[in-house]
Coordinates of C-alpha atoms and ligand atoms in Angstrom, one line a residue:
X1 CA 0.0 0.0 0.0
X2 CA 2.7 2.5 1.0
X3 CA 6.3 2.5 2.2
X4 CA 5.8 5.0 5.0
X5 CA 3.3 4.6 7.8
X6 CA -0.4 4.5 6.8
X7 CA -2.3 7.3 8.4
X8 CA -5.7 6.2 9.7
X9 CA -8.7 8.4 10.4
X10 CA -11.3 7.0 12.7
X11 CA -15.0 7.5 11.9
X12 CA -17.2 7.1 15.0
X13 CA -16.5 7.0 18.8
X14 CA -18.4 3.8 19.8
X15 CA -17.5 1.1 22.3
X16 CA -15.3 -0.9 20.0
X17 CA -13.4 2.2 18.9
X18 CA -11.1 2.3 21.9
X19 CA -9.9 -1.3 21.3
X20 CA -9.3 -0.9 17.6
X21 CA -7.6 2.5 18.0
X22 CA -5.1 0.8 20.5
X23 CA -4.6 -2.0 17.9
X24 CA -3.9 0.6 15.1
X25 CA -1.6 2.5 17.4
X26 CA 0.4 -0.6 18.3
X27 CA 0.7 -2.0 14.8
X28 CA 4.0 -1.3 12.9
X29 CA 3.3 0.8 9.9
X30 CA 0.0 2.3 11.1
X31 CA -0.6 5.6 12.9
X32 CA -3.9 7.3 13.8
X33 CA -4.0 10.9 12.8
X34 CA -7.6 12.0 13.2
X35 CA -10.9 11.0 14.8
X36 CA -14.4 12.1 13.7
X37 CA -17.6 12.3 15.6
X38 CA -21.0 13.9 14.9
X39 CA -20.1 16.2 17.8
X40 CA -17.0 18.3 18.0
X41 CA -16.8 18.0 21.8
X42 CA -17.1 14.2 21.6
X43 CA -14.4 14.0 19.0
X44 CA -12.1 16.2 21.1
X45 CA -12.8 14.2 24.2
X46 CA -12.0 10.9 22.4
X47 CA -9.0 12.4 20.7
X48 CA -7.6 13.4 24.1
X49 CA -8.4 10.0 25.6
X50 CA -6.7 8.1 22.7
X51 CA -3.9 10.5 22.0
X52 CA -5.1 11.5 18.5
X53 CA -4.1 15.0 17.4
X54 CA -7.0 15.9 15.1
X55 CA -10.5 15.9 16.4
X56 CA -13.0 16.5 13.6
X57 CA -16.6 17.4 13.6
X58 CA -18.5 15.4 11.0
X59 CA -17.4 12.3 9.1
X60 CA -17.3 14.1 5.7
X61 CA -14.7 16.5 7.0
X62 CA -12.4 13.7 8.0
X63 CA -12.5 12.3 4.5
X64 CA -11.3 15.6 3.0
X65 CA -8.1 15.6 5.1
X66 CA -4.7 15.1 3.4
X67 CA -3.3 13.5 6.6
X68 CA -5.6 10.5 6.3
X69 CA -4.7 7.6 4.0
X70 CA -7.2 5.0 5.3
X71 CA -10.3 5.0 7.5
X72 CA -11.5 2.8 10.2
X73 CA -15.3 2.9 10.3
X74 CA -17.0 1.9 13.6
X75 CA -20.6 3.1 13.0
X76 CA -23.8 1.2 13.3
X77 CA -24.2 -1.3 10.5
X78 CA -26.8 0.6 8.4
X79 CA -24.2 3.4 8.0
X80 CA -21.2 1.3 6.9
X81 CA -21.9 1.3 3.1
X82 CA -22.5 5.0 2.8
X83 CA -19.3 5.9 4.6
X84 CA -17.1 3.1 3.1
X85 CA -18.2 4.2 -0.4
X86 CA -17.6 7.9 0.5
X87 CA -14.1 7.0 1.8
X88 CA -13.3 5.1 -1.4
X89 CA -14.4 8.0 -3.5
X90 CA -12.0 10.2 -1.5
X91 CA -9.2 7.7 -2.3
X92 CA -9.0 6.3 1.3
X93 CA -8.4 2.7 2.0
X94 CA -11.2 1.1 4.1
X95 CA -11.2 -0.9 7.3
X96 CA -14.9 -1.3 8.1
X97 CA -16.5 -2.9 11.2
X98 CA -18.6 -6.1 10.8
X99 CA -21.1 -6.7 9.5
X100 CA -19.7 -5.1 6.4
X101 CA -23.1 -3.7 5.4
X102 CA -26.7 -4.7 5.8
X103 CA -27.3 -6.3 2.4
X104 CA -25.5 -8.1 -0.4
X105 CA -26.3 -5.3 -2.8
X106 CA -24.6 -2.7 -0.5
X107 CA -21.6 -5.0 0.0
X108 CA -21.1 -5.3 -3.8
X109 CA -21.4 -1.5 -4.0
X110 CA -18.6 -1.1 -1.4
X111 CA -16.4 -3.6 -3.3
X112 CA -17.1 -1.9 -6.7
X113 CA -16.4 1.6 -5.3
X114 CA -13.1 0.5 -3.8
X115 CA -12.1 -1.3 -7.0
X116 CA -13.0 1.8 -9.0
X117 CA -10.9 4.0 -6.7
X118 CA -8.0 1.6 -6.5
X119 CA -8.2 1.4 -2.7
X120 CA -8.0 -1.7 -0.5
X121 CA -10.7 -2.8 1.8
X122 CA -11.3 -5.3 4.6
X123 CA -14.1 -5.9 7.0
X124 CA -12.8 -5.9 10.6
X125 CA -13.7 -9.5 11.3
X126 CA -10.6 -10.1 13.4
X127 CA -10.7 -13.9 13.9
X128 CA -10.1 -14.5 10.2
X129 CA -6.6 -13.0 10.7
X130 CA -5.4 -15.0 13.7
X131 CA -2.4 -17.3 13.1
X132 CA -4.6 -20.1 14.5
X133 CA -7.1 -19.5 11.8
X134 CA -4.4 -19.8 9.2
X135 CA -3.6 -23.2 10.7
X136 CA -7.3 -24.2 10.6
X137 CA -7.4 -23.2 6.9
X138 CA -4.3 -25.3 6.1
X139 CA -5.7 -28.4 7.9
X140 CA -9.2 -28.0 6.3
X141 CA -7.5 -27.6 2.9
X142 CA -5.5 -30.8 3.5
X143 CA -8.6 -32.8 4.5
X144 CA -7.0 -33.5 7.9
X145 CA -10.4 -34.2 9.5
X146 CA -11.7 -36.4 6.6
X147 CA -14.8 -35.4 4.8
X148 CA -16.7 -32.7 6.7
X149 CA -20.3 -33.8 7.4
X150 CA -21.4 -31.1 9.8
X151 CA -20.4 -27.7 11.2
X152 CA -22.0 -26.0 14.1
X153 CA -21.3 -22.6 15.5
X154 CA -22.7 -20.7 18.5
X155 CA -22.1 -17.0 19.2
X156 CA -23.9 -15.1 21.9
X157 CA -23.7 -12.8 24.9
X158 CA -26.0 -11.9 27.7
X159 CA -25.8 -8.3 28.6
X160 CA -28.3 -5.6 29.6
X161 CA -28.1 -3.1 26.8
X162 CA -27.6 0.6 27.5
X163 CA -30.4 2.7 26.3
X164 CA -29.8 3.9 22.7
X165 CA -27.6 0.9 21.8
X166 CA -27.8 0.5 18.0
X167 CA -28.2 -3.2 18.5
X168 CA -31.8 -2.5 19.7
X169 CA -32.7 -0.4 16.7
X170 CA -33.6 -2.2 13.5
X171 CA -33.2 1.0 11.4
X172 CA -29.5 1.1 12.4
X173 CA -29.0 -2.6 11.4
X174 CA -29.5 -3.8 15.0
X175 CA -30.3 -7.3 16.1
X176 CA -28.3 -10.5 16.5
X177 CA -28.6 -11.8 12.9
X178 CA -26.3 -9.1 11.5
X179 CA -24.3 -8.7 14.7
X180 CA -23.6 -12.3 15.7
X181 CA -24.9 -14.2 12.7
X182 CA -22.1 -12.5 10.8
X183 CA -19.6 -14.5 12.9
X184 CA -21.4 -17.9 12.9
X185 CA -22.5 -17.8 9.3
X186 CA -18.9 -16.7 8.3
X187 CA -17.5 -19.6 10.3
X188 CA -19.6 -22.0 8.3
X189 CA -18.4 -20.5 5.0
X190 CA -14.8 -20.6 6.2
X191 CA -15.0 -24.2 7.4
X192 CA -16.8 -25.6 4.3
X193 CA -14.8 -23.4 1.9
X194 CA -18.0 -22.9 -0.1
X195 CA -21.5 -21.6 0.1
X196 CA -24.5 -23.6 1.4
X197 CA -27.1 -24.6 -1.1
X198 CA -30.0 -23.7 1.2
X199 CA -30.7 -22.1 4.6
X200 CA -33.6 -22.6 6.9
X201 CA -33.9 -20.1 9.8
X202 CA -36.0 -18.8 12.6
X203 CA -35.7 -16.0 15.1
X204 CA -37.0 -14.7 18.4
X205 CA -37.9 -11.0 18.2
X206 CA -38.1 -8.6 21.1
X207 CA -39.1 -4.9 20.5
X208 CA -38.6 -5.2 16.8
X209 CA -35.1 -6.7 16.7
X210 CA -33.9 -10.2 16.6
X211 CA -32.8 -11.6 20.0
X212 CA -32.1 -15.1 19.0
X213 CA -31.3 -16.8 15.7
X214 CA -31.4 -20.5 15.0
X215 CA -30.5 -21.7 11.5
X216 CA -29.8 -24.9 9.6
X217 CA -27.9 -25.0 6.3
X218 CA -27.3 -27.7 3.7
X219 CA -24.6 -28.3 1.1
X220 CA -24.8 -30.0 -2.3
X221 CA -22.8 -33.0 -1.0
X222 CA -25.2 -33.6 1.9
X223 CA -23.1 -31.9 4.5
X224 CA -25.1 -29.7 7.0
X225 CA -24.5 -26.9 9.4
X226 CA -26.3 -25.3 12.3
X227 CA -25.8 -21.9 13.9
X228 CA -27.2 -20.5 17.1
X229 CA -26.8 -16.8 18.0
X230 CA -28.4 -14.6 20.6
X231 CA -28.4 -11.9 23.2
X232 CA -30.2 -14.1 25.7
X233 CA -27.5 -16.6 26.8
X234 CA -24.1 -16.2 28.4
X235 CA -21.1 -15.6 26.1
X236 CA -20.5 -18.4 23.6
X237 CA -18.0 -18.1 20.7
X238 CA -17.4 -21.7 19.7
X239 CA -17.6 -24.1 16.8
X240 CA -17.3 -27.8 15.9
X241 CA -16.2 -29.0 12.5
X242 CA -17.1 -32.7 12.3
X243 CA -15.3 -34.9 9.8
X244 CA -15.2 -38.6 9.0
X245 CA -11.7 -38.8 10.7
X246 CA -12.0 -36.4 13.5
X247 CA -13.6 -33.2 14.8
X248 CA -12.0 -29.8 15.2
X249 CA -13.4 -27.9 18.2
X250 CA -12.7 -24.3 19.3
X251 CA -14.4 -22.4 22.1
X252 CA -13.0 -18.9 21.5
X253 CA -12.9 -18.5 17.7
X254 CA -14.2 -14.9 17.4
X255 CA -11.6 -13.6 19.9
X256 CA -9.4 -15.6 22.3
X257 CA -10.5 -15.3 26.0
X258 CA -8.7 -12.3 27.5
X259 CA -6.7 -14.3 30.1
X260 CA -5.8 -17.3 27.9
X261 CA -3.9 -18.0 24.7
X262 CA -6.0 -19.0 21.6
X263 CA -6.8 -22.8 21.7
X264 CA -8.5 -25.7 19.9
X265 CA -9.0 -29.4 20.3
X266 CA -9.0 -32.3 17.8
X267 CA -11.0 -35.3 18.8
X268 CA -10.6 -38.5 16.8
X269 CA -12.8 -41.7 16.7
X270 CA -10.7 -43.4 19.3
X271 CA -11.2 -40.6 21.8
X272 CA -7.7 -39.3 21.4
X273 CA -7.6 -35.6 22.0
X274 CA -4.9 -33.2 20.6
X275 CA -4.9 -29.7 22.0
X276 CA -2.6 -26.8 21.4
X277 CA -2.6 -23.1 22.0
X278 CA -1.5 -20.2 19.8
X279 CA -0.1 -16.8 20.4
X280 CA -0.7 -14.0 18.0
X281 CA -2.8 -10.9 17.7
X282 CA -5.6 -11.1 15.2
X283 CA -6.4 -7.4 14.9
X284 CA -2.8 -6.4 14.4
X285 CA -2.5 -9.2 11.8
X286 CA -5.6 -7.8 10.1
X287 CA -4.3 -4.2 10.1
X288 CA -0.9 -5.3 8.8
X289 CA -2.6 -7.2 6.0
X290 CA -4.6 -4.2 5.0
X291 CA -1.6 -1.9 4.8
X292 CA 0.6 -4.5 3.0
X293 CA 0.6 -5.4 -0.7
X294 CA -0.8 -8.8 0.1
X295 CA -3.8 -9.8 -2.1
X296 CA -7.1 -9.4 -0.1
X297 CA -9.4 -11.2 -2.5
X298 CA -9.9 -14.3 -0.3
X299 CA -10.9 -12.1 2.7
X300 CA -13.2 -9.9 0.5
X301 CA -14.9 -13.0 -1.0
X302 CA -15.4 -14.4 2.5
X303 CA -17.1 -11.1 3.5
X304 CA -19.3 -11.1 0.3
X305 CA -20.3 -14.7 0.9
X306 CA -20.9 -14.1 4.6
X307 CA -23.2 -11.2 3.7
X308 CA -25.1 -13.6 1.3
X309 CA -25.5 -16.2 4.1
X310 CA -26.8 -13.6 6.5
X311 CA -29.2 -12.4 3.8
X312 CA -30.4 -15.9 3.1
X313 CA -31.1 -16.3 6.8
X314 CA -33.2 -13.1 6.7
X315 CA -35.0 -14.3 3.6
X316 CA -35.8 -17.7 5.1
X317 CA -37.2 -16.0 8.2
X318 CA -39.2 -13.5 6.1
X319 CA -40.6 -16.5 4.2
X320 CA -42.0 -17.9 7.4
X321 CA -39.1 -20.3 8.3
X322 CA -39.0 -22.1 5.0
X323 CA -35.9 -23.2 3.1
X324 CA -34.3 -20.5 1.2
X325 CA -32.3 -21.7 -1.8
X326 CA -29.3 -19.6 -2.4
X327 CA -29.2 -20.1 -6.2
X328 CA -32.4 -18.0 -6.3
X329 CA -30.5 -14.9 -5.0
X330 CA -30.5 -12.2 -7.5
X331 CA -27.6 -10.0 -6.3
Ligands
NAP1 N1 -14.9 -6.4 15.7 C1 -15.5 -6.5 16.9 O1 -15.0 -7.3 17.7 C2 -16.7 -5.7 17.3 C3 -17.1 -5.6 18.6 C4 -18.2 -4.7 18.9 C5 -18.8 -4.1 17.8 N2 -18.4 -4.2 16.6 C6 -19.0 -3.6 15.4 O2 -18.6 -2.2 15.5 C7 -19.7 -1.3 15.0 C8 -19.9 -0.3 16.1 O3 -20.2 -1.0 17.3 P1 -20.2 -0.3 18.7 O4 -20.7 -1.2 19.7 O5 -18.8 0.4 18.9 O6 -21.3 0.9 18.5 P2 -21.7 2.1 19.4 O7 -21.1 2.0 20.7 O8 -23.2 2.1 19.3 O9 -21.1 3.3 18.6 C9 -21.4 3.6 17.3 C10 -20.9 5.0 17.0 O10 -21.5 5.4 15.8 C11 -21.8 6.8 15.7 N3 -23.2 7.0 15.3 C12 -23.5 7.7 14.2 N4 -24.8 7.7 14.0 C13 -25.4 7.0 15.0 C14 -26.7 6.7 15.4 N5 -27.7 7.1 14.7 N6 -26.8 6.0 16.6 C15 -25.8 5.5 17.3 N7 -24.5 5.8 16.9 C16 -24.3 6.6 15.8 C17 -21.6 7.3 17.1 O11 -20.4 8.0 17.1 P3 -20.4 9.7 17.1 O12 -21.5 10.1 18.0 O13 -19.1 10.0 17.7 O14 -20.5 10.2 15.8 C18 -21.4 6.1 18.0 O15 -20.5 6.2 19.0 C19 -20.9 -2.2 14.8 O16 -20.9 -2.5 13.4 C20 -20.6 -3.5 15.6 O17 -21.1 -4.7 15.0 C21 -17.3 -5.0 16.3

């Protein structure tokens, strides 16, 4: 991307911003030069908190700055496409929080805008960039677990929301389908290396937004997958990939538990268990990847496919919990 440090501008001052700003500031080759909020005071307060020189009122103003090469977008999901496309049109590289957008059509528009502008983009789905995930990808590619018959993933947390949380506002892209289904659906796509043929889903809604999602998926070769996501059970971030030879199990795939290294287990038919842990920093790896010259196509395709799985989940629910066949998708 560039030989000197890539200068990031941050758009939004939400809860996740603090963590990603620290990750940007601790990644070789990245610096944070500006932060934008809807409010000048809020931008200034966060700028002071995070040690960022330029505090900017309004996201559009940040995009005009010459001291910004790339943006990190941490807005509610319904605003991602608009600001990712605007950033690309200003020649800025884009690191956008998950879910990348709220529809396949919007995700394609982001991809096209970045291609047209010649800028790089990634969604900030950190787990895809952990060294452990690279090992999983290698083993899955080698067929180490035999033929995969089933994948299951569960992502949830139980937390009283603060009033005004975008997760409770459908118009901002709230609800657990986009928020947590992004991780679980993406894990299925990653583990199988291809798209499901059909999706069958149901949800529990509270105050207009999805609180719990349960979905089943099927593949052309007969393999299946199940995902469970929700705001109504204690934290889960785990998966099982079940093959004819053994199963790969992980209980912290979205982000390693704070006090432990990243880990996994392989169980075989004889009950033998292999377990190992990994060091590494997924967000720093992700940032390094964005600011390098490494091809990003496989991560971008993973994001586009994940968006399609999430949309198929929504389509199945909308159709009253009937099977949605992905080949009927128009976008
Ligand atoms: N990668 C991860 O591990 C991870 C973890 C948590 C969240 N996320 C994702 O990161 C994104 C932001 O999540 P968050 O929890 O940080 O969100 P948040 O705390 O609700 O913050 C969102 C920010 O967006 C701006 N905003 C602009 N218009 C808004 C509106 N109408 N309502 C609310 N906020 C508005 C606000 O910044 P200003 O007022 O300063 O303009 C606000 O601080 C989401 O897409 C979420 O899924 C990712």
